[in-house]
Each structure stands twice: as structure tokens, then as C-alpha cells.
Coordinates of C-alpha atoms in Angstrom, one line a residue:
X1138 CA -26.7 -47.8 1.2
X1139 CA -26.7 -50.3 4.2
X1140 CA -29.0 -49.6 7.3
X1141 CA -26.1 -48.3 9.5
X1142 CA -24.7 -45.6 7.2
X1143 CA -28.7 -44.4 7.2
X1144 CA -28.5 -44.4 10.7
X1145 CA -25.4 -42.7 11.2
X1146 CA -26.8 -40.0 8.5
X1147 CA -30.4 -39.4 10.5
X1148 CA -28.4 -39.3 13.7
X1149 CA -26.1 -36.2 12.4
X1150 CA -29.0 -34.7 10.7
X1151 CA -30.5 -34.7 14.2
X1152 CA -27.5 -33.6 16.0
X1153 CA -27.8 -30.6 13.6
X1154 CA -31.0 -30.0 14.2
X1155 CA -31.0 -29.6 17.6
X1156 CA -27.8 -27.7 17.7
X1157 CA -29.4 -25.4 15.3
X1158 CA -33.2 -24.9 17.3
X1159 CA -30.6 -24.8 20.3
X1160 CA -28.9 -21.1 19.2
X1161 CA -32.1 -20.2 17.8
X1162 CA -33.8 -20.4 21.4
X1163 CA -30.8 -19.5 23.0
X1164 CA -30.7 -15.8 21.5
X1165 CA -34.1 -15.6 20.9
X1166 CA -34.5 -15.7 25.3
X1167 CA -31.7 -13.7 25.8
X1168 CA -31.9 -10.5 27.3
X1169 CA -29.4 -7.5 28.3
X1170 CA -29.9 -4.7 30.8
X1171 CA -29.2 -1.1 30.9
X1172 CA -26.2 0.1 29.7
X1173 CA -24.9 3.9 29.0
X1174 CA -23.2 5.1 26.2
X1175 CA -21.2 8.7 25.7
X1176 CA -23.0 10.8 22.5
X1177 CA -21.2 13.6 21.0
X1178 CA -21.3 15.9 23.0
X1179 CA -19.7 13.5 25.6
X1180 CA -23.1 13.0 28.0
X1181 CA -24.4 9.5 29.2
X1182 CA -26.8 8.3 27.5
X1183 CA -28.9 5.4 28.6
X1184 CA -30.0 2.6 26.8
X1185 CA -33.2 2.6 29.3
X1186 CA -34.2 6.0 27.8
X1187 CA -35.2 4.3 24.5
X1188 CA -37.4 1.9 26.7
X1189 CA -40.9 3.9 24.7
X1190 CA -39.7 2.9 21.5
X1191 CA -41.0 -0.4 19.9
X1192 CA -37.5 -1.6 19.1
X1193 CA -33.6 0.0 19.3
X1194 CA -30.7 -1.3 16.6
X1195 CA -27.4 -0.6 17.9
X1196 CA -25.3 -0.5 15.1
X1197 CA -21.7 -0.9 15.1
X1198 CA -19.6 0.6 12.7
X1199 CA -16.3 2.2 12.0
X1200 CA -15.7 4.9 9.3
X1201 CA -12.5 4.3 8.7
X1202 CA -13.5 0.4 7.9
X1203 CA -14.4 0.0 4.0
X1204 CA -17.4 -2.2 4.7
X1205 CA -18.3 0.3 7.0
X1206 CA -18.1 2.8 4.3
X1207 CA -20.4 0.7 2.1
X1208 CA -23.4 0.6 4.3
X1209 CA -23.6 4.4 5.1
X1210 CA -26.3 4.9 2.6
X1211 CA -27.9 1.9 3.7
X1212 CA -28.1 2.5 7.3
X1213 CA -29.3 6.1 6.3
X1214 CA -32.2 4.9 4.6
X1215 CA -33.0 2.4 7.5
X1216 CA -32.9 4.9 10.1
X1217 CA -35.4 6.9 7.5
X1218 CA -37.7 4.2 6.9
X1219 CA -37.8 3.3 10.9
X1220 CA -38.0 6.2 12.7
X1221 CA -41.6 7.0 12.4
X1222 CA -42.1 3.2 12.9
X1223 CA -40.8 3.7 16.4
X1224 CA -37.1 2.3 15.8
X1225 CA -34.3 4.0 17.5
X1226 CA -31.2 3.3 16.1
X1227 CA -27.7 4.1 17.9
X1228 CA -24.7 4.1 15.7
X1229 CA -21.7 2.9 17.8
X1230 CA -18.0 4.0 16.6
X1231 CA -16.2 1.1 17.6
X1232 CA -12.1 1.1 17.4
X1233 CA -10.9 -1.6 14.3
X1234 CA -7.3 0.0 15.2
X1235 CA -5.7 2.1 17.8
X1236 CA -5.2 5.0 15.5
X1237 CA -8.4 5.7 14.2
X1238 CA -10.6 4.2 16.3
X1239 CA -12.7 7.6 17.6
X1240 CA -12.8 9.8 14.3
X1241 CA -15.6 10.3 12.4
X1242 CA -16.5 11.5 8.9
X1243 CA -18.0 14.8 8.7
X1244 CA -20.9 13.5 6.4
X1245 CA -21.4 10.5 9.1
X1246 CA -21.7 12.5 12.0
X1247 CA -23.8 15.2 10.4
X1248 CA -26.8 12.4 9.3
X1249 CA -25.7 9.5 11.8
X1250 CA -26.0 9.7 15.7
X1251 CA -22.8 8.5 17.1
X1252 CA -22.0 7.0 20.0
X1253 CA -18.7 6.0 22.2
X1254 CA -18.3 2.4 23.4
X1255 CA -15.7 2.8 26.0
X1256 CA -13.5 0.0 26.9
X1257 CA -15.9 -1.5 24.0
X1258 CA -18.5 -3.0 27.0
X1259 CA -21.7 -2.9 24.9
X1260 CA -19.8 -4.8 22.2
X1261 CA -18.5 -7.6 24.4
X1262 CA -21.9 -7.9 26.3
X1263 CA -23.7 -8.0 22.9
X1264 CA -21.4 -10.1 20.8
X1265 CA -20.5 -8.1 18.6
X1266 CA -17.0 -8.7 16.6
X1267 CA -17.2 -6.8 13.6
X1268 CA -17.8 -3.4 11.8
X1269 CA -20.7 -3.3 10.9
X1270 CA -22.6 -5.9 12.6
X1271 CA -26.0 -5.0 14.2
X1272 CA -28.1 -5.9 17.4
X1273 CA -32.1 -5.5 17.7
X1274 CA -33.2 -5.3 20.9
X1275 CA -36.7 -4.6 21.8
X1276 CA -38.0 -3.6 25.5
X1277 CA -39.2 -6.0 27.6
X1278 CA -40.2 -5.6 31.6
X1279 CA -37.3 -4.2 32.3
X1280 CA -34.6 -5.0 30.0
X1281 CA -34.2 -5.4 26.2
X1282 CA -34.6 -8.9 24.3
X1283 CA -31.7 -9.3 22.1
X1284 CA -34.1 -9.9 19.0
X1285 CA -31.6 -10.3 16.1
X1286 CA -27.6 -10.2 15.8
X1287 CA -25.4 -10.2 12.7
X1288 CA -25.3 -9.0 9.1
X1289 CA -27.3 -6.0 7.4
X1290 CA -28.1 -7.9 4.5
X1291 CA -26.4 -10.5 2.2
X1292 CA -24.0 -8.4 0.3
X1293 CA -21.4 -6.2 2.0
X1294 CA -20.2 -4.9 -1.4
X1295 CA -22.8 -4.2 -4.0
X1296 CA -25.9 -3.2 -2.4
X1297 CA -28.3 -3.4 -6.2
X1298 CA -27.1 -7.3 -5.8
X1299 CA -29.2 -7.4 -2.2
X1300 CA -31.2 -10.8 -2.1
X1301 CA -31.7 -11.2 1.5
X1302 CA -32.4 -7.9 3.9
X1303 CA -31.5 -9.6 7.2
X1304 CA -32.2 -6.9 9.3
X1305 CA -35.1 -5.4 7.8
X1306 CA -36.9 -8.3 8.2
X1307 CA -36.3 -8.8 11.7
X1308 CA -37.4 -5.4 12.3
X1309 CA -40.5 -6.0 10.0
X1310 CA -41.2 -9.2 12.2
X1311 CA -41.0 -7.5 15.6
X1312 CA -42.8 -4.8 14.8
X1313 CA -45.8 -6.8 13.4
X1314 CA -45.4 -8.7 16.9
X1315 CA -43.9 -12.1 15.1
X1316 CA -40.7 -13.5 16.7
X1317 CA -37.7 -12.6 14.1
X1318 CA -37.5 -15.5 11.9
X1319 CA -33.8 -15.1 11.4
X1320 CA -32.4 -14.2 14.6
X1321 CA -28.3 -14.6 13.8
X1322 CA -26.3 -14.5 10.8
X1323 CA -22.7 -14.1 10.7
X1324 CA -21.6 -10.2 9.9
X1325 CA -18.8 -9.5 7.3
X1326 CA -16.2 -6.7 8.1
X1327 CA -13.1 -5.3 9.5
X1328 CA -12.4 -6.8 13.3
X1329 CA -13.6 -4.8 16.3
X1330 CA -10.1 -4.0 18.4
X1331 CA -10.0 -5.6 21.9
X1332 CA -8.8 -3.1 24.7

């Protein structure tokens, strides 16, 4: 290879790089402030009343969506293995259609505690395009550090086939007081719909 393709190889690489340390940085220092959701039984709820816990995933899901549908076992077993760890998690039913986008399954809503997202706020502030697609936020002065964004795990469909537990280990990493070594990775699901 001649010394200028070289060049103009290392100077992508760079590029990349720097692009890539850039978004690390970028949501690893971003922050969000209070917000208030509606529970069940239609009351405000605050996202500054979960300011004691260590760390709070708001989870985005939809049970009408079939990737949605595949993590319910999942998320239960998070929320198990969590709570006495001092994670909070908020499941948020966020629309993926007009028609269905405030019903929830029996069997969700008995082990799940939903939340309504109206005008879908939370979801634009945080980023969030898809069902499911989690934020971890953890409390800091007084606001919440967007710690991690994205994916559950590697593999939406069969969850035995699991090589990489995205979320798990950001959760592991802030709780030991480590900054999340994976901080974003692109969710796979059914769209979130726009107002």
C-alpha cells in the first residue's frame, strides 16, 4: 500500500474514534430533570420521588408490540433481581398505534407497574424511539444522569441465545460506582407513535 492510502486509512480511523469517544461523553454527562408520570390509578407521580433509590430504569414498552411481548419475563426477573439492590424500575406504556396504545395485559399490569406518558414527553426528552428500549438514570444533585440508553440485551427473540446483557451490566456498573461501560446501543422493536 502507498503512504497516502495509509494516511487516508489512520485519518478515518481517527475520525471514528473521536466520533465514537464523542457520543460516549456526550450521554455519559447528560442529565434530565424532574418529570411526572400518570400510574394506574391516574395520580402524578414524580420522577424526583425515586431520588433515594441508587438508580431508576424507565422502561418503555407496549403490550400489544411482539418484542414487547418477548421481554415480559425478562423485565420481570430484572425488576426481581434489582429491587432489593435499590433499582426502581417504571414501566412506561407507550402508544406503537392509535388503537391500542393505552391497554394493558392483565398478567402485565398485575406484576408490572405501569405508567402513562402523555403526549409521549418522557420519551422525546429521553430518546426513546422504540418498544422496548430502556433508560438508566441514576440521581445526581438534583437531577438524574442518563447512565445508559438502548437495548435489554442482544437478542430480542430467543432469550436462552443471550450473549450480551446490556442493561444488566450497566446497572451492575453503577451500582458498584464504575461509569457504565456501554452507555448506548441501538434498541430493536415496534416504533413508538408520534402525537
Amino acid at each position: 500500500m502507498s503512504v497516502r492510502r495509509l494516511s487516508i486509512i489512520a485519518a478515518v480511523a481517527l475520525l471514528l474514534c473521536t466520533v465514537a469517544v464523542g457520543a460516549a461523553n456526550a450521554q455519559s454527562n447528560r442529565s434530565v430533570n424532574d418529570f411526572s408520570l400518570k400510574n394506574a390509578s391516574n395520580a402524578e407521580v414524580s420522577l424526583r420521588s425515586y431520588a433515594s433509590n441508587k438508580a431508576v430504569v424507565i422502561a418503555f414498552v407496549n403490550p400489544s408490540c411482539a418484542f414487547s411481548k418477548l421481554y415480559r419475563e425478562r423485565f420481570r426477573a430484572l425488576t426481581s433481581s434489582y429491587k432489593d439492590r435499590g433499582v426502581q424500575f417504571i414501566f412506561i406504556n407507550a402508544p406503537i398505534n392509535i388503537e391500542d396504545g393505552h391497554t394493558t395485559d392483565a398478567g402485565d399490569a398485575a406484576s408490572l407497574p405501569f405508567f402513562t406518558d402523555e403526549g409521549q414527553k418522557v420519551s422525546t426528552l429521553l430518546g426513546v424511539t422504540k418498544t422496548p428500549e430502556v433508560v438508566v438514570l441514576q440521581p445526581v444533585g438534583e437531577g438524574f444522569a442518563v447512565r445508559y440508553k438502548g437495548a435489554v440485551d442482544d437478542n430480542p427473540q430467543v432469550e436462552g441465545y443471550v450473549k450480551e446483557r446490556y442493561l444488566a451490566t450497566a446497572l451492575d456498573d453503577v451500582l458498584a460506582g464504575r461509569p457504565a461501560s456501554v452507555t448506548d446501543k441501538r434498541a430493536a422493536g415496534c416504533l413508538i407513535k408520534r402525537p
